[in-house]
mmCIF file of C-alpha atoms in Angstrom:
data_model
loop_
_atom_site.group_PDB
_atom_site.id
_atom_site.type_symbol
_atom_site.label_atom_id
_atom_site.label_comp_id
_atom_site.label_asym_id
_atom_site.label_seq_id
_atom_site.Cartn_x
_atom_site.Cartn_y
_atom_site.Cartn_z
ATOM 1 C CA MET A 1 207.177 163.746 168.370
ATOM 2 C CA GLN A 2 207.731 165.929 171.406
ATOM 3 C CA ASN A 3 206.041 168.896 169.702
ATOM 4 C CA ASN A 4 202.976 166.766 168.936
ATOM 5 C CA SER A 5 202.753 165.620 172.546
ATOM 6 C CA SER A 6 203.059 169.177 173.776
ATOM 7 C CA ALA A 7 200.218 170.240 171.515
ATOM 8 C CA ILE A 8 198.008 167.458 172.801
ATOM 9 C CA LEU A 9 198.799 168.291 176.406
ATOM 10 C CA LYS A 10 197.700 171.911 176.138
ATOM 11 C CA THR A 11 194.513 172.503 178.084
ATOM 12 C CA LYS A 12 191.808 175.072 177.571
ATOM 13 C CA GLN A 13 191.238 177.953 179.908
ATOM 14 C CA HIS A 14 189.059 177.125 182.895
ATOM 15 C CA PHE A 15 185.743 178.784 183.674
ATOM 16 C CA GLN A 16 186.874 180.744 186.700
ATOM 17 C CA ILE A 17 183.480 181.087 188.367
ATOM 18 C CA LEU A 18 182.881 177.347 188.053
ATOM 19 C CA ASP A 19 186.305 176.756 189.603
ATOM 20 C CA GLY A 20 185.298 178.963 192.508
ATOM 21 C CA LEU A 21 181.988 177.133 192.927
ATOM 22 C CA ARG A 22 183.888 173.858 193.053
ATOM 23 C CA GLY A 23 185.791 175.245 196.023
ATOM 24 C CA ILE A 24 182.559 176.342 197.737
ATOM 25 C CA ALA A 25 181.185 172.825 197.265
ATOM 26 C CA ALA A 26 184.361 171.312 198.754
ATOM 27 C CA LEU A 27 184.038 173.552 201.823
ATOM 28 C CA ALA A 28 180.392 172.496 202.150
ATOM 29 C CA ILE A 29 181.471 168.849 202.139
ATOM 30 C CA VAL A 30 183.962 169.508 204.951
ATOM 31 C CA LEU A 31 181.342 171.267 207.079
ATOM 32 C CA PHE A 32 178.811 168.535 206.350
ATOM 33 C CA HIS A 33 181.202 165.815 207.476
ATOM 34 C CA PHE A 34 182.042 167.667 210.690
ATOM 35 C CA MET A 35 178.376 168.213 211.450
ATOM 36 C CA GLU A 36 177.106 164.730 210.609
ATOM 37 C CA ILE A 37 179.479 163.246 213.192
ATOM 38 C CA VAL A 38 177.825 165.320 215.918
ATOM 39 C CA TYR A 39 174.211 165.879 214.878
ATOM 40 C CA GLU A 40 171.445 163.772 213.423
ATOM 41 C CA PRO A 41 170.259 164.985 209.985
ATOM 42 C CA SER A 42 167.213 166.865 211.313
ATOM 43 C CA LYS A 43 169.483 169.032 213.504
ATOM 44 C CA ASN A 44 172.259 169.485 210.946
ATOM 45 C CA PHE A 45 172.074 172.950 209.377
ATOM 46 C CA ILE A 46 173.945 171.675 206.297
ATOM 47 C CA ALA A 47 172.307 168.267 206.173
ATOM 48 C CA HIS A 48 172.287 168.224 202.364
ATOM 49 C CA GLY A 49 175.977 169.051 202.032
ATOM 50 C CA PHE A 50 176.540 165.564 200.608
ATOM 51 C CA LEU A 51 174.835 166.740 197.409
ATOM 52 C CA ALA A 52 178.041 168.645 196.666
ATOM 53 C CA VAL A 53 179.298 165.336 195.242
ATOM 54 C CA ASP A 54 176.536 165.403 192.632
ATOM 55 C CA PHE A 55 177.522 168.977 191.810
ATOM 56 C CA PHE A 56 181.121 167.758 191.362
ATOM 57 C CA PHE A 57 179.951 165.016 188.998
ATOM 58 C CA CYS A 58 177.898 167.430 186.894
ATOM 59 C CA LEU A 59 180.706 169.970 186.765
ATOM 60 C CA SER A 60 183.126 167.190 185.807
ATOM 61 C CA GLY A 61 180.946 166.137 182.877
ATOM 62 C CA PHE A 62 180.814 169.713 181.641
ATOM 63 C CA VAL A 63 184.561 170.325 182.044
ATOM 64 C CA ILE A 64 185.606 166.993 180.490
ATOM 65 C CA ALA A 65 183.390 167.595 177.446
ATOM 66 C CA TYR A 66 184.660 171.177 177.174
ATOM 67 C CA ALA A 67 188.310 170.164 177.455
ATOM 68 C CA TYR A 68 188.359 167.021 175.322
ATOM 69 C CA HIS A 69 185.379 166.794 172.955
ATOM 70 C CA ASP A 70 187.054 168.454 169.977
ATOM 71 C CA ARG A 71 190.406 166.731 170.398
ATOM 72 C CA MET A 72 189.656 163.129 171.442
ATOM 73 C CA GLY A 73 190.224 161.983 167.856
ATOM 74 C CA LYS A 74 193.737 163.404 167.759
ATOM 75 C CA MET A 75 194.538 162.624 171.386
ATOM 76 C CA GLY A 76 193.404 159.013 171.467
ATOM 77 C CA THR A 77 192.142 156.922 174.362
ATOM 78 C CA ILE A 78 195.542 156.100 175.898
ATOM 79 C CA GLU A 79 196.657 159.731 176.011
ATOM 80 C CA PHE A 80 193.326 160.690 177.571
ATOM 81 C CA PHE A 81 193.762 158.067 180.279
ATOM 82 C CA LYS A 82 197.300 159.254 180.953
ATOM 83 C CA SER A 83 196.062 162.823 181.258
ATOM 84 C CA ARG A 84 193.337 161.885 183.730
ATOM 85 C CA LEU A 85 195.633 159.654 185.794
ATOM 86 C CA ILE A 86 198.181 162.452 186.125
ATOM 87 C CA ARG A 87 195.435 164.856 187.167
ATOM 88 C CA LEU A 88 193.632 162.614 189.647
ATOM 89 C CA HIS A 89 195.773 159.815 191.005
ATOM 90 C CA PRO A 90 198.581 161.606 192.864
ATOM 91 C CA LEU A 91 196.030 162.797 195.416
ATOM 92 C CA VAL A 92 194.421 159.358 195.559
ATOM 93 C CA ILE A 93 197.822 158.061 196.690
ATOM 94 C CA PHE A 94 198.431 160.976 199.065
ATOM 95 C CA GLY A 95 194.992 160.614 200.628
ATOM 96 C CA SER A 96 195.581 156.895 201.141
ATOM 97 C CA VAL A 97 198.947 157.450 202.841
ATOM 98 C CA LEU A 98 197.535 160.224 205.024
ATOM 99 C CA GLY A 99 194.574 158.015 205.921
ATOM 100 C CA LEU A 100 196.869 155.151 206.908
ATOM 101 C CA LEU A 101 199.071 157.382 209.066
ATOM 102 C CA THR A 102 196.152 158.942 210.914
ATOM 103 C CA PHE A 103 194.640 155.474 211.424
ATOM 104 C CA LEU A 104 197.868 154.158 212.917
ATOM 105 C CA PHE A 105 198.582 157.186 215.080
ATOM 106 C CA ASP A 106 195.107 158.400 216.037
ATOM 107 C CA PRO A 107 195.589 159.578 219.658
ATOM 108 C CA PHE A 108 191.913 159.041 220.486
ATOM 109 C CA SER A 109 191.470 155.507 219.160
ATOM 110 C CA ASN A 110 192.896 152.002 219.369
ATOM 111 C CA HIS A 111 191.261 150.682 216.187
ATOM 112 C CA THR A 112 194.593 149.272 215.027
ATOM 113 C CA GLU A 113 194.341 146.522 217.640
ATOM 114 C CA THR A 114 191.363 145.002 215.835
ATOM 115 C CA TYR A 115 193.167 144.587 212.504
ATOM 116 C CA GLU A 116 195.799 142.062 211.516
ATOM 117 C CA THR A 117 198.754 143.545 209.664
ATOM 118 C CA SER A 118 197.990 141.533 206.524
ATOM 119 C CA LYS A 119 194.418 142.860 206.354
ATOM 120 C CA LEU A 120 195.558 146.436 206.913
ATOM 121 C CA ILE A 121 198.090 146.076 204.091
ATOM 122 C CA LEU A 122 195.319 144.760 201.826
ATOM 123 C CA ILE A 123 193.071 147.704 202.736
ATOM 124 C CA PHE A 124 195.907 150.126 202.047
ATOM 125 C CA LEU A 125 196.754 148.583 198.658
ATOM 126 C CA ALA A 126 193.093 148.656 197.650
ATOM 127 C CA SER A 127 193.002 152.333 198.555
ATOM 128 C CA LEU A 128 196.167 153.091 196.558
ATOM 129 C CA PHE A 129 194.786 151.436 193.433
ATOM 130 C CA LEU A 130 191.241 152.727 193.989
ATOM 131 C CA ILE A 131 189.717 149.262 194.348
ATOM 132 C CA PRO A 132 186.544 149.271 196.487
ATOM 133 C CA PHE A 133 187.075 147.098 199.557
ATOM 134 C CA ALA A 134 184.592 147.429 202.408
ATOM 135 C CA GLY A 135 186.833 145.727 204.934
ATOM 136 C CA MET A 136 186.518 148.023 207.953
ATOM 137 C CA PRO A 137 183.363 147.320 209.988
ATOM 138 C CA ASP A 138 184.261 149.951 212.605
ATOM 139 C CA ARG A 139 184.191 152.510 209.790
ATOM 140 C CA TYR A 140 180.689 151.551 208.644
ATOM 141 C CA PHE A 141 182.000 149.384 205.803
ATOM 142 C CA ASN A 142 183.151 152.381 203.783
ATOM 143 C CA LEU A 143 184.345 151.287 200.350
ATOM 144 C CA PHE A 144 187.577 153.129 201.165
ATOM 145 C CA GLY A 145 188.013 153.002 204.904
ATOM 146 C CA LEU A 146 191.302 154.903 204.937
ATOM 147 C CA ASN A 147 190.019 157.743 202.735
ATOM 148 C CA ALA A 148 186.226 157.698 202.610
ATOM 149 C CA PRO A 149 185.677 160.312 199.835
ATOM 150 C CA ALA A 150 187.617 158.135 197.384
ATOM 151 C CA TRP A 151 184.353 156.312 196.580
ATOM 152 C CA SER A 152 183.383 159.243 194.345
ATOM 153 C CA LEU A 153 186.809 159.163 192.662
ATOM 154 C CA PHE A 154 186.198 155.511 191.812
ATOM 155 C CA TRP A 155 183.000 156.505 190.007
ATOM 156 C CA GLU A 156 184.749 159.506 188.454
ATOM 157 C CA TYR A 157 187.258 157.081 186.937
ATOM 158 C CA VAL A 158 184.419 154.882 185.653
ATOM 159 C CA ALA A 159 182.766 157.908 184.040
ATOM 160 C CA ASN A 160 186.068 158.923 182.442
ATOM 161 C CA ILE A 161 186.571 155.431 181.033
ATOM 162 C CA PHE A 162 183.095 155.401 179.511
ATOM 163 C CA TYR A 163 183.661 158.898 178.145
ATOM 164 C CA ALA A 164 186.829 157.862 176.350
ATOM 165 C CA LEU A 165 185.398 154.608 175.014
ATOM 166 C CA PHE A 166 182.088 155.826 173.607
ATOM 167 C CA LEU A 167 180.376 158.775 175.308
ATOM 168 C CA HIS A 168 182.385 161.352 173.370
ATOM 169 C CA LYS A 169 181.214 159.758 170.128
ATOM 170 C CA LEU A 170 177.488 160.091 170.890
ATOM 171 C CA SER A 171 175.299 162.454 168.930
ATOM 172 C CA ARG A 172 173.575 165.144 170.955
ATOM 173 C CA ARG A 173 170.238 163.356 170.539
ATOM 174 C CA SER A 174 171.667 160.069 171.812
ATOM 175 C CA LEU A 175 173.309 161.880 174.706
ATOM 176 C CA LEU A 176 169.991 163.502 175.619
ATOM 177 C CA LEU A 177 168.207 160.141 175.552
ATOM 178 C CA LEU A 178 170.885 158.533 177.707
ATOM 179 C CA THR A 179 170.703 161.424 180.174
ATOM 180 C CA VAL A 180 166.929 161.029 180.500
ATOM 181 C CA ILE A 181 167.329 157.293 181.127
ATOM 182 C CA ALA A 182 170.033 158.003 183.716
ATOM 183 C CA GLY A 183 167.693 160.527 185.370
ATOM 184 C CA ALA A 184 165.065 157.818 185.706
ATOM 185 C CA GLY A 185 167.730 155.558 187.200
ATOM 186 C CA LEU A 186 168.630 158.244 189.728
ATOM 187 C CA CYS A 187 164.997 158.565 190.803
ATOM 188 C CA PHE A 188 164.761 154.787 191.148
ATOM 189 C CA ALA A 189 167.894 154.716 193.305
ATOM 190 C CA SER A 190 166.464 157.460 195.516
ATOM 191 C CA HIS A 191 163.139 155.611 195.852
ATOM 192 C CA ARG A 192 164.842 152.302 196.664
ATOM 193 C CA ALA A 193 166.920 154.025 199.353
ATOM 194 C CA GLY A 194 163.810 155.377 201.042
ATOM 195 C CA GLY A 195 163.849 158.786 199.408
ATOM 196 C CA SER A 196 167.469 159.800 199.831
ATOM 197 C CA LEU A 197 170.494 160.179 197.571
ATOM 198 C CA LEU A 198 172.965 159.751 200.433
ATOM 199 C CA GLY A 199 174.465 156.585 199.027
ATOM 200 C CA GLY A 200 177.371 155.156 197.095
ATOM 201 C CA TRP A 201 179.968 155.289 199.866
ATOM 202 C CA ASN A 202 179.588 151.819 201.429
ATOM 203 C CA ASP A 203 179.017 148.215 200.463
ATOM 204 C CA THR A 204 175.216 148.213 200.747
ATOM 205 C CA THR A 205 174.742 151.386 198.671
ATOM 206 C CA PHE A 206 177.506 150.764 196.121
ATOM 207 C CA TRP A 207 175.320 151.003 193.001
ATOM 208 C CA ASP A 208 173.727 154.228 194.173
ATOM 209 C CA GLY A 209 177.076 155.821 193.389
ATOM 210 C CA GLY A 210 176.750 154.588 189.827
ATOM 211 C CA ALA A 211 173.290 156.128 189.531
ATOM 212 C CA ARG A 212 174.509 159.451 190.927
ATOM 213 C CA VAL A 213 177.497 159.771 188.620
ATOM 214 C CA SER A 214 175.635 158.511 185.549
ATOM 215 C CA TYR A 215 173.025 161.238 185.522
ATOM 216 C CA SER A 216 175.119 164.163 186.702
ATOM 217 C CA PHE A 217 178.138 163.453 184.479
ATOM 218 C CA LEU A 218 175.901 163.029 181.422
ATOM 219 C CA ALA A 219 173.962 166.189 182.299
ATOM 220 C CA GLY A 220 177.209 168.140 182.502
ATOM 221 C CA MET A 221 178.252 166.801 179.103
ATOM 222 C CA LEU A 222 174.863 167.682 177.662
ATOM 223 C CA ILE A 223 175.112 171.289 178.843
ATOM 224 C CA TYR A 224 178.340 171.739 176.917
ATOM 225 C CA ARG A 225 177.342 169.762 173.825
ATOM 226 C CA SER A 226 174.022 171.642 173.593
ATOM 227 C CA ASN A 227 175.644 175.006 174.313
ATOM 228 C CA TRP A 228 173.173 175.595 177.134
ATOM 229 C CA ILE A 229 175.170 178.544 178.421
ATOM 230 C CA ILE A 230 173.026 181.164 180.129
ATOM 231 C CA LYS A 231 174.340 184.711 180.067
ATOM 232 C CA SER A 232 173.524 186.567 183.256
ATOM 233 C CA LYS A 233 174.686 189.341 185.539
ATOM 234 C CA LEU A 234 174.951 186.944 188.452
ATOM 235 C CA GLY A 235 178.529 186.953 189.639
ATOM 236 C CA PHE A 236 180.508 184.589 191.818
ATOM 237 C CA ALA A 237 178.985 185.842 195.080
ATOM 238 C CA GLY A 238 175.409 185.436 193.875
ATOM 239 C CA LEU A 239 176.027 181.967 192.442
ATOM 240 C CA SER A 240 177.807 180.895 195.624
ATOM 241 C CA VAL A 241 174.726 181.823 197.631
ATOM 242 C CA LEU A 242 172.485 179.905 195.233
ATOM 243 C CA LEU A 243 174.747 176.854 195.478
ATOM 244 C CA LEU A 244 174.835 176.983 199.275
ATOM 245 C CA LEU A 245 171.033 177.147 199.397
ATOM 246 C CA ALA A 246 170.910 173.643 197.952
ATOM 247 C CA PHE A 247 173.024 172.334 200.817
ATOM 248 C CA LEU A 248 171.123 174.268 203.493
ATOM 249 C CA ILE A 249 167.658 172.955 202.614
ATOM 250 C CA PRO A 250 166.326 171.322 205.824
ATOM 251 C CA PHE A 251 166.297 167.554 206.111
ATOM 252 C CA SER A 252 162.617 166.581 206.001
ATOM 253 C CA ASP A 253 159.988 164.108 204.854
ATOM 254 C CA TRP A 254 160.168 165.859 201.449
ATOM 255 C CA ASN A 255 163.712 164.653 200.742
ATOM 256 C CA TRP A 256 162.348 162.166 198.208
ATOM 257 C CA LEU A 257 161.317 165.176 196.119
ATOM 258 C CA THR A 258 163.788 167.943 196.963
ATOM 259 C CA GLU A 259 166.981 165.920 196.525
ATOM 260 C CA PRO A 260 166.220 164.588 193.006
ATOM 261 C CA LEU A 261 164.936 168.016 191.915
ATOM 262 C CA ILE A 262 168.175 169.659 193.059
ATOM 263 C CA VAL A 263 170.335 167.106 191.253
ATOM 264 C CA LEU A 264 168.191 166.731 188.139
ATOM 265 C CA PHE A 265 167.552 170.416 187.435
ATOM 266 C CA TYR A 266 169.049 172.875 189.921
ATOM 267 C CA PHE A 267 172.725 171.898 189.674
ATOM 268 C CA PRO A 268 172.739 171.748 185.835
ATOM 269 C CA LEU A 269 171.052 175.170 185.831
ATOM 270 C CA LEU A 270 173.720 176.622 188.146
ATOM 271 C CA ILE A 271 176.490 175.265 185.921
ATOM 272 C CA ALA A 272 174.829 176.673 182.802
ATOM 273 C CA ILE A 273 174.545 180.074 184.504
ATOM 274 C CA GLY A 274 178.044 179.857 185.988
ATOM 275 C CA ALA A 275 179.531 179.133 182.567
ATOM 276 C CA GLY A 276 177.897 182.250 181.151
ATOM 277 C CA ALA A 277 178.428 184.598 184.085
ATOM 278 C CA THR A 278 181.038 187.341 184.121
ATOM 279 C CA LEU A 279 183.600 187.293 186.895
ATOM 280 C CA ASN A 280 184.167 190.507 188.794
ATOM 281 C CA GLN A 281 187.906 191.119 189.024
ATOM 282 C CA SER A 282 187.660 191.530 192.796
ATOM 283 C CA PHE A 283 186.738 187.825 193.040
ATOM 284 C CA GLU A 284 189.320 186.569 190.556
ATOM 285 C CA LYS A 285 191.935 185.569 193.143
ATOM 286 C CA SER A 286 189.299 183.985 195.383
ATOM 287 C CA CYS A 287 187.981 181.808 192.546
ATOM 288 C CA LEU A 288 191.503 180.828 191.544
ATOM 289 C CA PHE A 289 192.398 179.851 195.115
ATOM 290 C CA LEU A 290 189.156 177.970 195.764
ATOM 291 C CA GLY A 291 189.419 176.103 192.486
ATOM 292 C CA LYS A 292 192.983 175.026 193.148
ATOM 293 C CA ILE A 293 192.441 173.787 196.702
ATOM 294 C CA SER A 294 189.080 172.094 196.067
ATOM 295 C CA TYR A 295 190.423 168.684 195.034
ATOM 296 C CA PRO A 296 193.270 168.556 197.602
ATOM 297 C CA LEU A 297 190.778 169.596 200.302
ATOM 298 C CA TYR A 298 188.304 166.930 199.250
ATOM 299 C CA MET A 299 190.937 164.175 199.187
ATOM 300 C CA THR A 300 192.701 164.993 202.467
ATOM 301 C CA HIS A 301 190.023 166.162 204.892
ATOM 302 C CA TYR A 302 188.520 162.856 205.948
ATOM 303 C CA ALA A 303 191.639 161.632 207.710
ATOM 304 C CA VAL A 304 190.968 164.385 210.239
ATOM 305 C CA MET A 305 187.261 163.494 210.375
ATOM 306 C CA TRP A 306 188.021 160.018 211.694
ATOM 307 C CA MET A 307 190.165 161.506 214.459
ATOM 308 C CA PHE A 308 187.487 164.079 215.243
ATOM 309 C CA ALA A 309 184.898 161.289 215.488
ATOM 310 C CA SER A 310 187.113 159.404 217.973
ATOM 311 C CA TYR A 311 187.680 162.587 219.980
ATOM 312 C CA TYR A 312 183.969 163.427 220.056
ATOM 313 C CA THR A 313 183.039 159.906 221.186
ATOM 314 C CA ILE A 314 185.366 160.187 224.176
ATOM 315 C CA TYR A 315 184.979 163.805 225.293
ATOM 316 C CA LYS A 316 181.526 164.931 224.046
ATOM 317 C CA PRO A 317 182.467 168.637 223.910
ATOM 318 C CA GLY A 318 179.787 171.312 224.340
ATOM 319 C CA THR A 319 178.311 173.546 221.658
ATOM 320 C CA SER A 320 180.723 176.468 222.069
ATOM 321 C CA GLN A 321 183.744 174.163 222.029
ATOM 322 C CA LEU A 322 182.369 172.311 219.013
ATOM 323 C CA THR A 323 181.864 175.584 217.173
ATOM 324 C CA PHE A 324 185.475 176.522 217.788
ATOM 325 C CA ILE A 325 186.745 173.066 216.755
ATOM 326 C CA ILE A 326 184.722 172.985 213.528
ATOM 327 C CA ILE A 327 185.632 176.521 212.435
ATOM 328 C CA SER A 328 189.318 176.198 213.313
ATOM 329 C CA GLY A 329 189.409 172.646 211.946
ATOM 330 C CA THR A 330 187.986 173.783 208.608
ATOM 331 C CA LEU A 331 190.559 176.569 208.359
ATOM 332 C CA LEU A 332 193.376 174.159 209.227
ATOM 333 C CA LEU A 333 192.137 171.708 206.601
ATOM 334 C CA VAL A 334 192.143 174.483 203.997
ATOM 335 C CA GLY A 335 195.733 175.216 205.021
ATOM 336 C CA LEU A 336 196.643 171.524 204.741
ATOM 337 C CA ALA A 337 195.023 171.393 201.313
ATOM 338 C CA TYR A 338 197.031 174.404 200.166
ATOM 339 C CA LEU A 339 200.306 172.893 201.400
ATOM 340 C CA THR A 340 199.434 169.551 199.796
ATOM 341 C CA MET A 341 198.718 171.302 196.500
ATOM 342 C CA LYS A 342 201.854 173.439 196.570
ATOM 343 C CA PHE A 343 204.420 170.927 197.794
ATOM 344 C CA TYR A 344 203.024 167.634 196.544
ATOM 345 C CA ASP A 345 200.255 167.719 193.937
ATOM 346 C CA ILE A 346 201.603 170.413 191.605
ATOM 347 C CA PRO A 347 205.246 169.200 191.680
ATOM 348 C CA VAL A 348 204.242 165.549 191.171
ATOM 349 C CA ARG A 349 201.916 166.353 188.284
ATOM 350 C CA LYS A 350 204.551 168.576 186.720
ATOM 351 C CA TYR A 351 207.134 165.793 186.977
ATOM 352 C CA LEU A 352 204.762 163.203 185.493
ATOM 353 C CA THR A 353 203.777 165.547 182.678
ATOM 354 C CA GLU A 354 207.425 166.165 181.795
ATOM 355 C CA ARG A 355 208.089 162.428 181.825
ATOM 356 C CA ARG A 356 205.101 161.869 179.600
ATOM 357 C CA LYS A 357 206.356 164.352 177.015
ATOM 358 C CA LYS A 358 209.540 162.320 176.557
ATOM 359 C CA PHE A 359 207.683 159.222 175.447
#
């Protein structure tokens, strides 16, 4: 029994360049969140950094299909869910605890005075169990006020559930049809929101998150199932530049067109090229590091963002000081992500995996 479980638990080798690109996207998210607190979109040099979430969703669809498509029958739905919970949920819990601590002890804010203990406990429990609860008006009714990025993890879980229940069984033709329908849904969501895909994170844009994950996750699956792997000489550096270009496109009246085009075609193309690109050995360690810290960075950084927002509201620092804060803050967050990975995420997942093998 233990040997069978061990066989099921073995995972395939990762695409190293795609791992590295995931890290680049996570860094873009951090910079975007710093900048959006200070500058309006038209003055934000990385105003489309939020599209990194759509890149995550597309990459997730590709990786999930790659890792599980040929073994879902043997693995079974329950084992798949266990595998995904062990991979994702420890950092959901850590991010919730970190978010609560920084909320309670934020030196630049007294938000705690506006919340009864019972409501704060409810918000915290909802965050732990990844239940959307827009109960914090002073945090713009984020679905997860203590750890804002968790909204995308909620939709990631939904996508994983649908994958295990029926998506993995679809023929390639059915998957293509569903992806096209989801693409139309994404365009509708963008149109309804006034030409923007910056939605899904709060109560009024909740279903936009569903539209964003539906298309991108399915597109990622379709790339793998159709073997749309593009061989190229583009390495990690070149693909990183191409990915960053998507985030650096100026915020303009053409968002209604540029944002859907990036998500519908550009990101799937980058993943197809990234999957077929050859990694230069000089970038191997960089890709490995970026891939490993991407998820811890994504799930821990926003606790600091809330404190930064409180600090900025009070002190309004100048441009040079802001530049220093954002650069040093990003580096410190990368360091925090590394420590979280090394001393919490990896040990906890290892422990849970060992426990799982015994049953």
